[in-house]
């Protein structure tokens, strides 16, 4: 037997960084839930308590292995947690030599450069790696037990300082809540983290306090303390944390010489000093607020001198807001017209101004950008007050606010202008230009997290693979590969992406190509044995695959509208501008499908936040002016997803209705949107919302909602659910049934106004007139019945009525007997077949003609009433009928 035969064959192993802390250990356990069957490798720790916990609990409960127990040649996938740097996983160097090794990384150290070339990397600026992994576990619906919840909680509490560190985020709190629901034992965590200091540790803490010196480095106070001991100090990081609490220090660097090494532990409570970046310079790592490093072959004095050099080079002077703000700002009152506002901004060459309640109190109530006002002016809205299209909500600052907050608002939130407020009055502004002028002189001031290109982008490749059919994935992958081959970028966009994130089924593929969309569609059709149809004016195409699947392809474009409610004009543009033209943030999402970035989520406008907050929000203030049909879409999405229309978006809807912009829409566009709403699940709620906002009246006063119509629409919703479960043919046009209810009580003459408003074609008009006429006729007959109806009578009464009308009659009546008749008609009577046909009549010597239909109908009616049991009875019935006819003639 060879030596390798005794080793464990492991295709997937999970590990973390050397000198592991609780977060690292817990993250390894958590990752094990995402990769069932993986082998857990503990990287080792210098902390005595952590080693004891690992030996006594982790090894027993979670079946950790030593690398020496693993057949290294069998490892195909390496999962690394709590780090993304090769030098911090030296314990598995042999594994990294494997050919075709795939690497997946889960890490929360944003500043740490990744040098491992991973296939998958999930990096988020959260307070702990456990929070990231628990989020992934929750997304996949994986269950955990009490032991797993407790060890994950241990890592979460340690790395967030029991949720007190500045690095703590809302996602860490969410993770804690979820772990507690799954049995996390807080008393165990308390025992392990809140340890009393030993006499030796108290002595060492005293030495740290005595040896501390404060240094002002570029206007910031930094405390540095040193200690030397021949032995390793257990829980050195704990002593540093106690030190900060006792002295209420904002930034601390503790240097401890132990044996032949120097241990550096750094903590910060301000974003102005990134201790993670400083410790990285020493070969260590961490994040903005907590980091460490171990340094060999250096003296304490050498490390201290280098630390000072790094601090002076990396810590930029604190700037006061007053140094860059513009005092005595130009402001405009909320009741000023847009035309006047444009004139004032043009006069002062301003790109934006604060909007105040009035010029006396100077209380800022919004912001107005020049480009928004210009656009409104181009739509002939110059006479409106600026408060209608001003930006709100918005962020403000005070004179003592930190520069990081200003950068967060201007660079992170994309707010061009930041009012400086004092005693509820705007006293100054900081503009994007002010900030840029300052940063041009010293770009190093900009935190990396605020660079759009530096932000960690979410990759939803695994979510897509878990939630999408293989057929859809294959289309996306094929399209992405083809885009790469021809040197362009391709994305899947819109509602498809939104519904993937909401775990809803939607396989309507809408691709956007940064290039020639029509040419791309032709190539894709050829590659997948489909066919392409295209529209050159709009630079769009549709690929129809052999199985009927449609793939819409568009050229990345920017749409602009020449006047309110106009059809869009199309220009070539980038993916960002293509997304900006869309209706709501939740629909302005894209996913890269090129192989190198497959699954990378593109979210320029905060769609993920709005999905989380369940909010419908437009992308810009003039959205409803440019396309008022978006009002109907906002209501549709609000009811479909049980979301809420955001406050400013709701105000913009009300203003668009006040301006009567709905009247400028063609009837065809209105009817198109209304049909979609009437085919949704929550029709009554949508109609009620439209009525509440005055939209129905704006469309046409004759279709406003009243109590009788609301009652019938509510009944129809129940009936539609019942009827859909019967799986009967033919399928019905659901919208027609609801539209009948919306038009209840409208006379035949006045219905012509409705047909005109909605631009019904002659055919549509004839069909709907016929539908209403037959409904009135049948309803009059069936509702006036005094005695029990025979099946043949039910059949004769309801057969002339289209199915949409039959369901409407059923919803409208309050008589249970009539509901019973209609139910019987829909599920039984209309579906019954007779056993004779025209061929039988021909054989009996009867010449073809109208008489055929009459005779077969007579057979059907007699059969429904149970008078004719089978084919023989039916043939005899026909023979007698024909005999009588012939005798009469």
JSON list of N, CA, C and O in Angstrom, two decimals, residues 97-140:
[
{"chain": "A", "resi": 97, "resn": "UNK", "atom": "N", "xyz": [0.06, 24.94, -5.85]},
{"chain": "A", "resi": 97, "resn": "UNK", "atom": "CA", "xyz": [0.83, 24.49, -7.01]},
{"chain": "A", "resi": 97, "resn": "UNK", "atom": "C", "xyz": [0.01, 23.62, -7.95]},
{"chain": "A", "resi": 97, "resn": "UNK", "atom": "O", "xyz": [0.43, 23.32, -9.07]},
{"chain": "A", "resi": 98, "resn": "UNK", "atom": "N", "xyz": [-1.17, 23.16, -7.49]},
{"chain": "A", "resi": 98, "resn": "UNK", "atom": "CA", "xyz": [-1.98, 22.26, -8.32]},
{"chain": "A", "resi": 98, "resn": "UNK", "atom": "C", "xyz": [-2.44, 22.95, -9.61]},
{"chain": "A", "resi": 98, "resn": "UNK", "atom": "O", "xyz": [-2.91, 24.09, -9.58]},
{"chain": "A", "resi": 99, "resn": "UNK", "atom": "N", "xyz": [-2.29, 22.24, -10.71]},
{"chain": "A", "resi": 99, "resn": "UNK", "atom": "CA", "xyz": [-2.77, 22.76, -11.99]},
{"chain": "A", "resi": 99, "resn": "UNK", "atom": "C", "xyz": [-4.29, 22.81, -12.00]},
{"chain": "A", "resi": 99, "resn": "UNK", "atom": "O", "xyz": [-4.96, 21.94, -11.42]},
{"chain": "A", "resi": 100, "resn": "UNK", "atom": "N", "xyz": [-4.86, 23.80, -12.67]},
{"chain": "A", "resi": 100, "resn": "UNK", "atom": "CA", "xyz": [-6.32, 23.95, -12.80]},
{"chain": "A", "resi": 100, "resn": "UNK", "atom": "C", "xyz": [-7.02, 24.10, -11.45]},
{"chain": "A", "resi": 100, "resn": "UNK", "atom": "O", "xyz": [-8.22, 23.80, -11.33]},
{"chain": "A", "resi": 101, "resn": "UNK", "atom": "N", "xyz": [-6.29, 24.55, -10.41]},
{"chain": "A", "resi": 101, "resn": "UNK", "atom": "CA", "xyz": [-6.92, 24.78, -9.11]},
{"chain": "A", "resi": 101, "resn": "UNK", "atom": "C", "xyz": [-7.84, 26.00, -9.20]},
{"chain": "A", "resi": 101, "resn": "UNK", "atom": "O", "xyz": [-7.44, 27.07, -9.66]},
{"chain": "A", "resi": 102, "resn": "UNK", "atom": "N", "xyz": [-9.07, 25.84, -8.76]},
{"chain": "A", "resi": 102, "resn": "UNK", "atom": "CA", "xyz": [-10.01, 26.96, -8.70]},
{"chain": "A", "resi": 102, "resn": "UNK", "atom": "C", "xyz": [-10.04, 27.51, -7.29]},
{"chain": "A", "resi": 102, "resn": "UNK", "atom": "O", "xyz": [-9.97, 26.74, -6.32]},
{"chain": "A", "resi": 103, "resn": "UNK", "atom": "N", "xyz": [-10.17, 28.83, -7.18]},
{"chain": "A", "resi": 103, "resn": "UNK", "atom": "CA", "xyz": [-10.14, 29.48, -5.88]},
{"chain": "A", "resi": 103, "resn": "UNK", "atom": "C", "xyz": [-11.38, 30.34, -5.71]},
{"chain": "A", "resi": 103, "resn": "UNK", "atom": "O", "xyz": [-11.72, 31.12, -6.60]},
{"chain": "A", "resi": 104, "resn": "UNK", "atom": "N", "xyz": [-12.05, 30.18, -4.56]},
{"chain": "A", "resi": 104, "resn": "UNK", "atom": "CA", "xyz": [-13.17, 31.04, -4.19]},
{"chain": "A", "resi": 104, "resn": "UNK", "atom": "C", "xyz": [-12.79, 31.78, -2.91]},
{"chain": "A", "resi": 104, "resn": "UNK", "atom": "O", "xyz": [-12.23, 31.19, -1.99]},
{"chain": "A", "resi": 105, "resn": "UNK", "atom": "N", "xyz": [-13.11, 33.08, -2.86]},
{"chain": "A", "resi": 105, "resn": "UNK", "atom": "CA", "xyz": [-12.70, 33.91, -1.72]},
{"chain": "A", "resi": 105, "resn": "UNK", "atom": "C", "xyz": [-13.91, 34.63, -1.13]},
{"chain": "A", "resi": 105, "resn": "UNK", "atom": "O", "xyz": [-14.75, 35.16, -1.86]},
{"chain": "A", "resi": 106, "resn": "UNK", "atom": "N", "xyz": [-13.97, 34.66, 0.22]},
{"chain": "A", "resi": 106, "resn": "UNK", "atom": "CA", "xyz": [-14.97, 35.43, 0.96]},
{"chain": "A", "resi": 106, "resn": "UNK", "atom": "C", "xyz": [-14.21, 36.26, 1.99]},
{"chain": "A", "resi": 106, "resn": "UNK", "atom": "O", "xyz": [-13.60, 35.72, 2.91]},
{"chain": "A", "resi": 107, "resn": "UNK", "atom": "N", "xyz": [-14.26, 37.60, 1.84]},
{"chain": "A", "resi": 107, "resn": "UNK", "atom": "CA", "xyz": [-13.40, 38.43, 2.68]},
{"chain": "A", "resi": 107, "resn": "UNK", "atom": "C", "xyz": [-14.06, 39.78, 2.93]},
{"chain": "A", "resi": 107, "resn": "UNK", "atom": "O", "xyz": [-14.84, 40.26, 2.12]},
{"chain": "A", "resi": 108, "resn": "UNK", "atom": "N", "xyz": [-13.73, 40.39, 4.07]},
{"chain": "A", "resi": 108, "resn": "UNK", "atom": "CA", "xyz": [-14.27, 41.73, 4.37]},
{"chain": "A", "resi": 108, "resn": "UNK", "atom": "C", "xyz": [-13.17, 42.77, 4.51]},
{"chain": "A", "resi": 108, "resn": "UNK", "atom": "O", "xyz": [-13.44, 43.90, 4.93]},
{"chain": "A", "resi": 109, "resn": "UNK", "atom": "N", "xyz": [-11.94, 42.41, 4.16]},
{"chain": "A", "resi": 109, "resn": "UNK", "atom": "CA", "xyz": [-10.84, 43.37, 4.22]},
{"chain": "A", "resi": 109, "resn": "UNK", "atom": "C", "xyz": [-10.71, 44.04, 2.84]},
{"chain": "A", "resi": 109, "resn": "UNK", "atom": "O", "xyz": [-10.03, 43.55, 1.96]},
{"chain": "A", "resi": 110, "resn": "UNK", "atom": "N", "xyz": [-11.40, 45.16, 2.69]},
{"chain": "A", "resi": 110, "resn": "UNK", "atom": "CA", "xyz": [-11.53, 45.80, 1.38]},
{"chain": "A", "resi": 110, "resn": "UNK", "atom": "C", "xyz": [-10.20, 46.34, 0.85]},
{"chain": "A", "resi": 110, "resn": "UNK", "atom": "O", "xyz": [-9.98, 46.37, -0.36]},
{"chain": "A", "resi": 111, "resn": "UNK", "atom": "N", "xyz": [-9.32, 46.79, 1.73]},
{"chain": "A", "resi": 111, "resn": "UNK", "atom": "CA", "xyz": [-8.09, 47.43, 1.25]},
{"chain": "A", "resi": 111, "resn": "UNK", "atom": "C", "xyz": [-7.02, 46.42, 0.85]},
{"chain": "A", "resi": 111, "resn": "UNK", "atom": "O", "xyz": [-6.03, 46.76, 0.25]},
{"chain": "A", "resi": 112, "resn": "UNK", "atom": "N", "xyz": [-7.23, 45.19, 1.21]},
{"chain": "A", "resi": 112, "resn": "UNK", "atom": "CA", "xyz": [-6.23, 44.16, 0.94]},
{"chain": "A", "resi": 112, "resn": "UNK", "atom": "C", "xyz": [-6.29, 43.75, -0.54]},
{"chain": "A", "resi": 112, "resn": "UNK", "atom": "O", "xyz": [-7.32, 43.30, -1.02]},
{"chain": "A", "resi": 113, "resn": "UNK", "atom": "N", "xyz": [-5.18, 43.95, -1.25]},
{"chain": "A", "resi": 113, "resn": "UNK", "atom": "CA", "xyz": [-5.15, 43.58, -2.67]},
{"chain": "A", "resi": 113, "resn": "UNK", "atom": "C", "xyz": [-5.14, 42.06, -2.82]},
{"chain": "A", "resi": 113, "resn": "UNK", "atom": "O", "xyz": [-4.40, 41.36, -2.13]},
{"chain": "A", "resi": 114, "resn": "UNK", "atom": "N", "xyz": [-5.95, 41.56, -3.72]},
{"chain": "A", "resi": 114, "resn": "UNK", "atom": "CA", "xyz": [-6.03, 40.11, -3.94]},
{"chain": "A", "resi": 114, "resn": "UNK", "atom": "C", "xyz": [-4.96, 39.69, -4.94]},
{"chain": "A", "resi": 114, "resn": "UNK", "atom": "O", "xyz": [-4.86, 40.25, -6.03]},
{"chain": "A", "resi": 115, "resn": "UNK", "atom": "N", "xyz": [-4.16, 38.71, -4.57]},
{"chain": "A", "resi": 115, "resn": "UNK", "atom": "CA", "xyz": [-3.11, 38.21, -5.49]},
{"chain": "A", "resi": 115, "resn": "UNK", "atom": "C", "xyz": [-3.22, 36.70, -5.69]},
{"chain": "A", "resi": 115, "resn": "UNK", "atom": "O", "xyz": [-2.24, 36.01, -5.88]},
{"chain": "A", "resi": 116, "resn": "UNK", "atom": "N", "xyz": [-4.47, 36.19, -5.64]},
{"chain": "A", "resi": 116, "resn": "UNK", "atom": "CA", "xyz": [-4.68, 34.74, -5.73]},
{"chain": "A", "resi": 116, "resn": "UNK", "atom": "C", "xyz": [-5.38, 34.31, -7.03]},
{"chain": "A", "resi": 116, "resn": "UNK", "atom": "O", "xyz": [-5.61, 33.14, -7.24]},
{"chain": "A", "resi": 117, "resn": "UNK", "atom": "N", "xyz": [-5.77, 35.25, -7.88]},
{"chain": "A", "resi": 117, "resn": "UNK", "atom": "CA", "xyz": [-6.44, 34.95, -9.15]},
{"chain": "A", "resi": 117, "resn": "UNK", "atom": "C", "xyz": [-7.65, 34.03, -8.96]},
{"chain": "A", "resi": 117, "resn": "UNK", "atom": "O", "xyz": [-7.71, 32.93, -9.51]},
{"chain": "A", "resi": 118, "resn": "UNK", "atom": "N", "xyz": [-8.64, 34.48, -8.17]},
{"chain": "A", "resi": 118, "resn": "UNK", "atom": "CA", "xyz": [-9.79, 33.61, -7.88]},
{"chain": "A", "resi": 118, "resn": "UNK", "atom": "C", "xyz": [-10.78, 33.53, -9.03]},
{"chain": "A", "resi": 118, "resn": "UNK", "atom": "O", "xyz": [-10.91, 34.45, -9.84]},
{"chain": "A", "resi": 119, "resn": "UNK", "atom": "N", "xyz": [-11.48, 32.40, -9.09]},
{"chain": "A", "resi": 119, "resn": "UNK", "atom": "CA", "xyz": [-12.61, 32.27, -10.02]},
{"chain": "A", "resi": 119, "resn": "UNK", "atom": "C", "xyz": [-13.81, 33.05, -9.49]},
{"chain": "A", "resi": 119, "resn": "UNK", "atom": "O", "xyz": [-14.58, 33.63, -10.24]},
{"chain": "A", "resi": 120, "resn": "UNK", "atom": "N", "xyz": [-13.96, 33.07, -8.15]},
{"chain": "A", "resi": 120, "resn": "UNK", "atom": "CA", "xyz": [-15.06, 33.78, -7.50]},
{"chain": "A", "resi": 120, "resn": "UNK", "atom": "C", "xyz": [-14.49, 34.54, -6.31]},
{"chain": "A", "resi": 120, "resn": "UNK", "atom": "O", "xyz": [-13.73, 33.98, -5.52]},
{"chain": "A", "resi": 121, "resn": "UNK", "atom": "N", "xyz": [-14.83, 35.82, -6.21]},
{"chain": "A", "resi": 121, "resn": "UNK", "atom": "CA", "xyz": [-14.44, 36.59, -5.03]},
{"chain": "A", "resi": 121, "resn": "UNK", "atom": "C", "xyz": [-15.62, 37.41, -4.58]},
{"chain": "A", "resi": 121, "resn": "UNK", "atom": "O", "xyz": [-16.24, 38.12, -5.36]},
{"chain": "A", "resi": 122, "resn": "UNK", "atom": "N", "xyz": [-15.98, 37.27, -3.31]},
{"chain": "A", "resi": 122, "resn": "UNK", "atom": "CA", "xyz": [-17.04, 38.06, -2.71]},
{"chain": "A", "resi": 122, "resn": "UNK", "atom": "C", "xyz": [-16.42, 38.86, -1.58]},
{"chain": "A", "resi": 122, "resn": "UNK", "atom": "O", "xyz": [-16.06, 38.32, -0.54]},
{"chain": "A", "resi": 123, "resn": "UNK", "atom": "N", "xyz": [-16.24, 40.14, -1.85]},
{"chain": "A", "resi": 123, "resn": "UNK", "atom": "CA", "xyz": [-15.66, 41.07, -0.87]},
{"chain": "A", "resi": 123, "resn": "UNK", "atom": "C", "xyz": [-16.67, 42.15, -0.57]},
{"chain": "A", "resi": 123, "resn": "UNK", "atom": "O", "xyz": [-17.19, 42.78, -1.49]},
{"chain": "A", "resi": 124, "resn": "UNK", "atom": "N", "xyz": [-16.97, 42.36, 0.71]},
{"chain": "A", "resi": 124, "resn": "UNK", "atom": "CA", "xyz": [-17.91, 43.39, 1.10]},
{"chain": "A", "resi": 124, "resn": "UNK", "atom": "C", "xyz": [-17.34, 44.15, 2.29]},
{"chain": "A", "resi": 124, "resn": "UNK", "atom": "O", "xyz": [-16.72, 43.53, 3.17]},
{"chain": "A", "resi": 125, "resn": "UNK", "atom": "N", "xyz": [-17.56, 45.45, 2.36]},
{"chain": "A", "resi": 125, "resn": "UNK", "atom": "CA", "xyz": [-17.00, 46.25, 3.46]},
{"chain": "A", "resi": 125, "resn": "UNK", "atom": "C", "xyz": [-17.81, 46.13, 4.74]},
{"chain": "A", "resi": 125, "resn": "UNK", "atom": "O", "xyz": [-18.21, 47.11, 5.35]},
{"chain": "A", "resi": 126, "resn": "UNK", "atom": "N", "xyz": [-18.06, 44.89, 5.16]},
{"chain": "A", "resi": 126, "resn": "UNK", "atom": "CA", "xyz": [-18.86, 44.65, 6.36]},
{"chain": "A", "resi": 126, "resn": "UNK", "atom": "C", "xyz": [-17.91, 44.43, 7.54]},
{"chain": "A", "resi": 126, "resn": "UNK", "atom": "O", "xyz": [-16.71, 44.26, 7.39]},
{"chain": "A", "resi": 127, "resn": "UNK", "atom": "N", "xyz": [-18.46, 44.37, 8.73]},
{"chain": "A", "resi": 127, "resn": "UNK", "atom": "CA", "xyz": [-17.63, 44.29, 9.93]},
{"chain": "A", "resi": 127, "resn": "UNK", "atom": "C", "xyz": [-17.01, 42.94, 10.18]},
{"chain": "A", "resi": 127, "resn": "UNK", "atom": "O", "xyz": [-16.11, 42.81, 11.01]},
{"chain": "A", "resi": 128, "resn": "UNK", "atom": "N", "xyz": [-17.47, 41.91, 9.48]},
{"chain": "A", "resi": 128, "resn": "UNK", "atom": "CA", "xyz": [-16.94, 40.57, 9.73]},
{"chain": "A", "resi": 128, "resn": "UNK", "atom": "C", "xyz": [-17.16, 39.68, 8.51]},
{"chain": "A", "resi": 128, "resn": "UNK", "atom": "O", "xyz": [-18.08, 39.91, 7.72]},
{"chain": "A", "resi": 129, "resn": "UNK", "atom": "N", "xyz": [-16.28, 38.69, 8.38]},
{"chain": "A", "resi": 129, "resn": "UNK", "atom": "CA", "xyz": [-16.47, 37.71, 7.29]},
{"chain": "A", "resi": 129, "resn": "UNK", "atom": "C", "xyz": [-17.69, 36.84, 7.56]},
{"chain": "A", "resi": 129, "resn": "UNK", "atom": "O", "xyz": [-18.36, 36.39, 6.63]},
{"chain": "A", "resi": 130, "resn": "UNK", "atom": "N", "xyz": [-17.98, 36.60, 8.83]},
{"chain": "A", "resi": 130, "resn": "UNK", "atom": "CA", "xyz": [-19.14, 35.78, 9.19]},
{"chain": "A", "resi": 130, "resn": "UNK", "atom": "C", "xyz": [-20.43, 36.41, 8.64]},
{"chain": "A", "resi": 130, "resn": "UNK", "atom": "O", "xyz": [-21.32, 35.71, 8.17]},
{"chain": "A", "resi": 131, "resn": "UNK", "atom": "N", "xyz": [-20.53, 37.74, 8.69]},
{"chain": "A", "resi": 131, "resn": "UNK", "atom": "CA", "xyz": [-21.72, 38.41, 8.18]},
{"chain": "A", "resi": 131, "resn": "UNK", "atom": "C", "xyz": [-21.90, 38.13, 6.69]},
{"chain": "A", "resi": 131, "resn": "UNK", "atom": "O", "xyz": [-23.02, 37.89, 6.22]},
{"chain": "A", "resi": 132, "resn": "UNK", "atom": "N", "xyz": [-20.80, 38.14, 5.94]},
{"chain": "A", "resi": 132, "resn": "UNK", "atom": "CA", "xyz": [-20.86, 37.87, 4.49]},
{"chain": "A", "resi": 132, "resn": "UNK", "atom": "C", "xyz": [-21.34, 36.45, 4.24]},
{"chain": "A", "resi": 132, "resn": "UNK", "atom": "O", "xyz": [-22.23, 36.20, 3.43]},
{"chain": "A", "resi": 133, "resn": "UNK", "atom": "N", "xyz": [-20.73, 35.50, 4.94]},
{"chain": "A", "resi": 133, "resn": "UNK", "atom": "CA", "xyz": [-21.06, 34.09, 4.72]},
{"chain": "A", "resi": 133, "resn": "UNK", "atom": "C", "xyz": [-22.47, 33.75, 5.20]},
{"chain": "A", "resi": 133, "resn": "UNK", "atom": "O", "xyz": [-23.18, 32.97, 4.57]},
{"chain": "A", "resi": 134, "resn": "UNK", "atom": "N", "xyz": [-22.88, 34.34, 6.33]},
{"chain": "A", "resi": 134, "resn": "UNK", "atom": "CA", "xyz": [-24.23, 34.07, 6.81]},
{"chain": "A", "resi": 134, "resn": "UNK", "atom": "C", "xyz": [-25.27, 34.62, 5.83]},
{"chain": "A", "resi": 134, "resn": "UNK", "atom": "O", "xyz": [-26.33, 34.04, 5.64]},
{"chain": "A", "resi": 135, "resn": "UNK", "atom": "N", "xyz": [-24.94, 35.74, 5.19]},
{"chain": "A", "resi": 135, "resn": "UNK", "atom": "CA", "xyz": [-25.83, 36.30, 4.17]},
{"chain": "A", "resi": 135, "resn": "UNK", "atom": "C", "xyz": [-25.97, 35.32, 3.00]},
{"chain": "A", "resi": 135, "resn": "UNK", "atom": "O", "xyz": [-27.08, 35.08, 2.51]},
{"chain": "A", "resi": 136, "resn": "UNK", "atom": "N", "xyz": [-24.84, 34.74, 2.55]},
{"chain": "A", "resi": 136, "resn": "UNK", "atom": "CA", "xyz": [-24.89, 33.77, 1.46]},
{"chain": "A", "resi": 136, "resn": "UNK", "atom": "C", "xyz": [-25.69, 32.53, 1.86]},
{"chain": "A", "resi": 136, "resn": "UNK", "atom": "O", "xyz": [-26.45, 31.98, 1.07]},
{"chain": "A", "resi": 137, "resn": "UNK", "atom": "N", "xyz": [-25.51, 32.10, 3.11]},
{"chain": "A", "resi": 137, "resn": "UNK", "atom": "CA", "xyz": [-26.23, 30.91, 3.60]},
{"chain": "A", "resi": 137, "resn": "UNK", "atom": "C", "xyz": [-27.73, 31.19, 3.61]},
{"chain": "A", "resi": 137, "resn": "UNK", "atom": "O", "xyz": [-28.55, 30.36, 3.19]},
{"chain": "A", "resi": 138, "resn": "UNK", "atom": "N", "xyz": [-28.12, 32.37, 4.09]},
{"chain": "A", "resi": 138, "resn": "UNK", "atom": "CA", "xyz": [-29.54, 32.73, 4.13]},
{"chain": "A", "resi": 138, "resn": "UNK", "atom": "C", "xyz": [-30.12, 32.81, 2.72]},
{"chain": "A", "resi": 138, "resn": "UNK", "atom": "O", "xyz": [-31.24, 32.37, 2.47]},
{"chain": "A", "resi": 139, "resn": "UNK", "atom": "N", "xyz": [-29.34, 33.38, 1.79]},
{"chain": "A", "resi": 139, "resn": "UNK", "atom": "CA", "xyz": [-29.81, 33.51, 0.41]},
{"chain": "A", "resi": 139, "resn": "UNK", "atom": "C", "xyz": [-30.15, 32.15, -0.19]},
{"chain": "A", "resi": 139, "resn": "UNK", "atom": "O", "xyz": [-31.07, 32.03, -1.00]},
{"chain": "A", "resi": 140, "resn": "UNK", "atom": "N", "xyz": [-29.41, 31.13, 0.19]},
{"chain": "A", "resi": 140, "resn": "UNK", "atom": "CA", "xyz": [-29.62, 29.80, -0.39]},
{"chain": "A", "resi": 140, "resn": "UNK", "atom": "C", "xyz": [-30.59, 28.94, 0.43]},
{"chain": "A", "resi": 140, "resn": "UNK", "atom": "O", "xyz": [-30.84, 27.79, 0.10]}
]
